[in-house]
Amino acid sequence: MDYILKTGNISKIYPNGTIANRNVSLEVKQGEILGLVGENGAGKSTLMKILYGEEAPSSGEIYLNGQQVSFSSSLEAIRAGIGIVHQHFMLVPSLSLAENLVLGHEPVKERTRFFDFNTAVKITEELSKKYNLPVYAKARVVDVSVSMRQKLEILKALYRGAKILILDEPTAVLTPQETDELFVELKALQQHGHTIIFISHKLNEIFKLCDRVSVMRDGRLIATHVVADVNSQTISNEMVGREVQLHLKKEQAHPGEVVLKVRDLSFVDDFGIKMLNHVSFSLRKGEVLGVVGVDGNGQSELVQILTGSAATLTGSVEAFGKNITNSSQRAIRRTGIAHIAEDRMTTGAALSASIEDNLIADRYLDSSYSTKTGFLKREALAAASKEIVRSFDIRCGSPRQPVSSLSGGNIQKVVIGREFTAKADILVIAQPTRGVDIGAIEFIHQRILEMRSKGKAILLVSSDLQEVMTISDSLIVMNAGRISAYFEHAEETTDKELGLYMLGLKTQTSEEIRRALHEA
Amino acid sequence: MIKFIISVFSSSNYWFIVLRSTAPILLVTLGAVITEQAGIKNMALEGSMLWAALTGVIVSAATGNVWAGFIAGIAAAVVIALILGLFALKLDANAVLCGVALNLFSTGGTVFVLFSLTGDKGISSSLASKTLPFIKIPFVENIPWVGKIFSGQNIIVWISVLAVVVIHIMLNKARVGVRIRAVGENLEAAKSAGISPNRIKFLTLAVSGVLAGMAGCFLSMGYTSNFTSGISAGRGYVANAAQVVAGGTAVGAIFASLIFGLTDAMATYLQNIGLPPELIQALPYVVTILGFVVITLIRDRKELIRKKKLFEKDRAKPLASGLGA
């Protein structure tokens, strides 16, 4: 057989009873690019962790070149020629690219046995040339772009002798242009005889890159198709298990007066990188202002400053005419700003606390929920949270169960339920659907548009370009901490054009960008 | 007062004491620096020093050989560091809490052992322990003023200087330095590169144990010639604070520990002008803490000003775009 890698009825049941994989028999052909698609929680990542030796299967076998193998650690998988590029890069920020590449197999000087930096650089440059993956060997990881870090991760796997490369959602952090570039490079790797497993949930990418595609749902392998013989509707139906509505109904926006004035914000991170560089814009009532950009170009810092978890070095923030520059989170919330944090697991929700406690985290001090003497009115709180659980369709046994027992989509509904009922007129929303299943995405998008119809001012930051483009009325593009473009009407641009602004290859004139201030 | 300070600073004896006081704190600070670089806080340095000081005295008295005592002292300190590793790394306990617990155990444990052997709870003077050699440097000792500072210092003072060089090379030139930094900064990355984080952490703990062990032996077999209860006097804790000031480098550790050394030496002189001894004993610690606070504040302030300056040249055209940083 020409299958280089095969799994036979792999199942994985976690100690808490979650079944991540059920009898999965995946077949990977020598030299192909195999797409692996499925919603979040479908079991793709678990399967890859098993192939890479990070997790042991509960039952089932793995065959490499027809030989049965078992990996007790990722080191054994590397030795067998399987490499992985994780979604979260495994790099040491303050070390150079060359040092990161050779980490674990560092070259040493013959005489002194000291670390040989020059040879490490040479190794990196030679490898980079051989596989046509350009990187700056001597630069520190913090100083290079995300896409270069990804190239470095691929080189790392190749340096360790990977013949089979697993890429876990590699395009999530890339612009459309960088994605195209990556695809060219991956095809070149295929020419070199490498086999690639490409995990994604973006179907257009599968069609562009892959030879075959396997679909997973609920831990099962649903089907495998030759890409040329299948259409995207079939695959998306297989992923979700029902007919999917891919389009959203959206009415015309009627923006009102400016409620949030952001002027001249600047921020430097601990590595001395200017994450925000004199950023100014205004947000109006009844509009969704989308912020697009490759992750790490200042969007997160902007949100942190607006919501009080980071301090700006210059400039000011004004909400409803009140100066809230570098105010505390509570003061900012009091002025009427709600915040959906980009990471629900760390800042958006308290995982070990109950659903109820999470839902009231911002309002327990209100007189309707606590007495003057400082005691909580538990019944009032229970009633209020029950109502949110109902209206936001949070699937749970009881509002008293810990948030950590919920699925990603339901945790996000808890966060959204709290923030959308906070009586705030400005909503700062970051990554509302990251890692959320398609069903919940539809729901969340509809809720955001509902809030807009109610006249709320919404700032939407998301690394899902498609999401920002469909929901937003106006768009800001960020690159290297600056606003590189402003579009008053989101429909007047395309993803390709946005990509150019995201990369900084194109920038609007300061007059064009100044339109974002809405100053007459 | 000014006259007094000038007279102290111009005395070669003051600087002699500065070097002597700095050496042990420098050694433990280096120990704190190296474990911190690997991402584990060795709070048990204090305990390591105590056991080293006691073991050194006992073994040197029993064998009559100062080096046997020195080696045994170091070994005892390493054992404490590795016990911390066992609890914190293997058994997944909180490293800081375990460190503090080990220190409390050491404070009581050393006195218990001392009492069992000598019947004295305070001092080991009934044991005929040895002291580490003091080094007279030919020619240098004849240079006026300077000679009195550098010649006649205990060997540990010079070992502490050597330790700075060794730790500097270890962190910056050796292969293991790259691994230590990788483990400290991104554990998962190091793991995925086939490095065992625990091995690196244990290694740095062992090194810090050796350093703290030498410092401990110096206290009871050089700085003084007896073990007294609580002889480490909080130096292990000071080292963990000094490590922050040192900024993760061996060279930085020199400056951080000098702050302690300078005031510790000054305290000896202040006894002569009639300040209450309790106050004088507290002085090195108070000044060190204040010094660290001031240094940290200055550093933060400088950092903020530097960050703000970064944007000044962009201010002219705040809305214009480009590649920015």
mmCIF file of C-alpha atoms in Angstrom, chain A residues 310-436:
data_model
loop_
_atom_site.group_PDB
_atom_site.id
_atom_site.type_symbol
_atom_site.label_atom_id
_atom_site.label_comp_id
_atom_site.label_asym_id
_atom_site.label_seq_id
_atom_site.Cartn_x
_atom_site.Cartn_y
_atom_site.Cartn_z
ATOM 1 C CA ALA A 310 -3.520 48.538 30.231
ATOM 2 C CA ALA A 311 -2.434 52.172 30.424
ATOM 3 C CA THR A 312 -1.762 54.368 27.422
ATOM 4 C CA LEU A 313 1.442 56.398 27.349
ATOM 5 C CA THR A 314 -0.042 59.298 25.420
ATOM 6 C CA GLY A 315 -3.395 60.695 24.396
ATOM 7 C CA SER A 316 -6.870 60.236 25.830
ATOM 8 C CA VAL A 317 -10.084 58.215 25.773
ATOM 9 C CA GLU A 318 -13.415 59.962 26.183
ATOM 10 C CA ALA A 319 -16.765 58.189 26.544
ATOM 11 C CA PHE A 320 -20.014 60.166 26.542
ATOM 12 C CA GLY A 321 -17.937 63.313 27.035
ATOM 13 C CA LYS A 322 -16.247 61.953 30.139
ATOM 14 C CA ASN A 323 -12.508 61.486 30.291
ATOM 15 C CA ILE A 324 -11.774 57.847 31.113
ATOM 16 C CA THR A 325 -8.097 57.729 30.141
ATOM 17 C CA ASN A 326 -6.352 55.049 32.199
ATOM 18 C CA SER A 327 -9.304 54.762 34.576
ATOM 19 C CA SER A 328 -9.995 51.573 36.485
ATOM 20 C CA GLN A 329 -12.072 48.811 34.927
ATOM 21 C CA ARG A 330 -14.923 49.508 37.316
ATOM 22 C CA ALA A 331 -14.945 53.233 36.529
ATOM 23 C CA ILE A 332 -14.939 52.449 32.823
ATOM 24 C CA ARG A 333 -17.812 50.006 33.192
ATOM 25 C CA ARG A 334 -19.751 52.615 35.184
ATOM 26 C CA THR A 335 -19.538 55.052 32.275
ATOM 27 C CA GLY A 336 -21.295 52.443 30.158
ATOM 28 C CA ILE A 337 -18.706 50.335 28.394
ATOM 29 C CA ALA A 338 -19.090 46.556 28.313
ATOM 30 C CA HIS A 339 -16.305 44.262 27.216
ATOM 31 C CA ILE A 340 -16.199 40.826 25.678
ATOM 32 C CA ALA A 341 -12.616 39.769 26.323
ATOM 33 C CA GLU A 342 -10.645 38.059 23.603
ATOM 34 C CA ASP A 343 -9.774 35.128 25.837
ATOM 35 C CA ARG A 344 -12.829 33.796 27.620
ATOM 36 C CA MET A 345 -10.761 31.176 29.445
ATOM 37 C CA THR A 346 -8.544 33.654 31.306
ATOM 38 C CA THR A 347 -10.141 37.099 31.351
ATOM 39 C CA GLY A 348 -13.679 36.670 30.064
ATOM 40 C CA ALA A 349 -14.902 34.156 32.615
ATOM 41 C CA ALA A 350 -13.875 32.707 35.958
ATOM 42 C CA LEU A 351 -13.815 29.045 35.033
ATOM 43 C CA SER A 352 -14.120 27.524 38.487
ATOM 44 C CA ALA A 353 -16.951 29.868 39.488
ATOM 45 C CA SER A 354 -20.572 29.020 38.724
ATOM 46 C CA ILE A 355 -22.498 30.260 35.702
ATOM 47 C CA GLU A 356 -24.552 32.396 38.038
ATOM 48 C CA ASP A 357 -21.547 34.024 39.664
ATOM 49 C CA ASN A 358 -20.049 34.732 36.269
ATOM 50 C CA LEU A 359 -23.242 36.327 35.045
ATOM 51 C CA ILE A 360 -23.385 38.764 37.966
ATOM 52 C CA ALA A 361 -19.681 39.501 38.210
ATOM 53 C CA ASP A 362 -20.156 43.084 37.018
ATOM 54 C CA ARG A 363 -23.373 43.971 38.843
ATOM 55 C CA TYR A 364 -23.410 42.273 42.224
ATOM 56 C CA LEU A 365 -22.841 45.661 43.892
ATOM 57 C CA ASP A 366 -26.036 47.178 42.452
ATOM 58 C CA SER A 367 -28.646 47.924 45.074
ATOM 59 C CA SER A 368 -30.992 45.419 43.486
ATOM 60 C CA TYR A 369 -28.522 42.611 44.111
ATOM 61 C CA SER A 370 -26.867 43.480 47.404
ATOM 62 C CA THR A 371 -28.030 44.997 50.665
ATOM 63 C CA LYS A 372 -26.680 48.186 52.207
ATOM 64 C CA THR A 373 -24.947 46.088 54.820
ATOM 65 C CA GLY A 374 -22.932 44.262 52.192
ATOM 66 C CA PHE A 375 -24.806 40.991 51.822
ATOM 67 C CA LEU A 376 -25.827 39.518 48.476
ATOM 68 C CA LYS A 377 -29.487 39.115 47.610
ATOM 69 C CA ARG A 378 -29.156 35.558 46.401
ATOM 70 C CA GLU A 379 -32.728 35.132 45.189
ATOM 71 C CA ALA A 380 -32.631 38.252 43.067
ATOM 72 C CA LEU A 381 -29.317 37.129 41.624
ATOM 73 C CA ALA A 382 -30.599 33.646 40.878
ATOM 74 C CA ALA A 383 -33.668 35.031 39.137
ATOM 75 C CA ALA A 384 -31.605 37.444 37.063
ATOM 76 C CA SER A 385 -29.103 34.819 35.991
ATOM 77 C CA LYS A 386 -31.840 32.318 35.200
ATOM 78 C CA GLU A 387 -33.318 34.865 32.848
ATOM 79 C CA ILE A 388 -29.989 35.361 31.051
ATOM 80 C CA VAL A 389 -29.439 31.606 30.809
ATOM 81 C CA ARG A 390 -32.847 31.333 29.158
ATOM 82 C CA SER A 391 -32.621 34.268 26.774
ATOM 83 C CA PHE A 392 -29.071 33.492 25.666
ATOM 84 C CA ASP A 393 -29.784 29.796 25.302
ATOM 85 C CA ILE A 394 -26.931 28.716 27.571
ATOM 86 C CA ARG A 395 -27.090 24.915 27.578
ATOM 87 C CA CYS A 396 -26.477 23.787 31.131
ATOM 88 C CA GLY A 397 -27.917 21.556 33.828
ATOM 89 C CA SER A 398 -28.144 24.319 36.381
ATOM 90 C CA PRO A 399 -26.895 27.906 36.704
ATOM 91 C CA ARG A 400 -24.992 26.721 39.765
ATOM 92 C CA GLN A 401 -22.636 24.440 37.858
ATOM 93 C CA PRO A 402 -19.102 25.689 37.214
ATOM 94 C CA VAL A 403 -18.444 27.414 33.911
ATOM 95 C CA SER A 404 -15.560 25.027 33.259
ATOM 96 C CA SER A 405 -18.081 22.224 32.716
ATOM 97 C CA LEU A 406 -19.528 23.981 29.648
ATOM 98 C CA SER A 407 -18.440 23.746 26.016
ATOM 99 C CA GLY A 408 -16.520 26.632 24.443
ATOM 100 C CA GLY A 409 -19.575 27.994 22.691
ATOM 101 C CA ASN A 410 -21.654 27.972 25.866
ATOM 102 C CA ILE A 411 -18.902 29.631 27.900
ATOM 103 C CA GLN A 412 -18.858 32.373 25.284
ATOM 104 C CA LYS A 413 -22.643 32.705 25.623
ATOM 105 C CA VAL A 414 -22.178 33.239 29.357
ATOM 106 C CA VAL A 415 -19.735 36.060 28.658
ATOM 107 C CA ILE A 416 -21.960 37.579 26.001
ATOM 108 C CA GLY A 417 -25.049 37.172 28.170
ATOM 109 C CA ARG A 418 -23.399 39.156 30.925
ATOM 110 C CA GLU A 419 -21.996 41.897 28.730
ATOM 111 C CA PHE A 420 -25.072 42.358 26.544
ATOM 112 C CA THR A 421 -27.312 42.754 29.596
ATOM 113 C CA ALA A 422 -24.925 45.161 31.340
ATOM 114 C CA LYS A 423 -26.927 48.222 30.313
ATOM 115 C CA ALA A 424 -23.861 49.581 28.558
ATOM 116 C CA ASP A 425 -24.182 51.689 25.437
ATOM 117 C CA ILE A 426 -20.704 50.986 24.171
ATOM 118 C CA LEU A 427 -19.661 47.389 23.530
ATOM 119 C CA VAL A 428 -16.038 46.511 23.020
ATOM 120 C CA ILE A 429 -16.077 43.047 21.520
ATOM 121 C CA ALA A 430 -12.905 41.056 20.914
ATOM 122 C CA GLN A 431 -12.811 37.704 19.097
ATOM 123 C CA PRO A 432 -16.485 36.913 19.806
ATOM 124 C CA THR A 433 -16.487 33.587 17.976
ATOM 125 C CA ARG A 434 -12.937 32.318 18.374
ATOM 126 C CA GLY A 435 -13.089 28.577 18.886
ATOM 127 C CA VAL A 436 -16.880 28.500 18.875
#
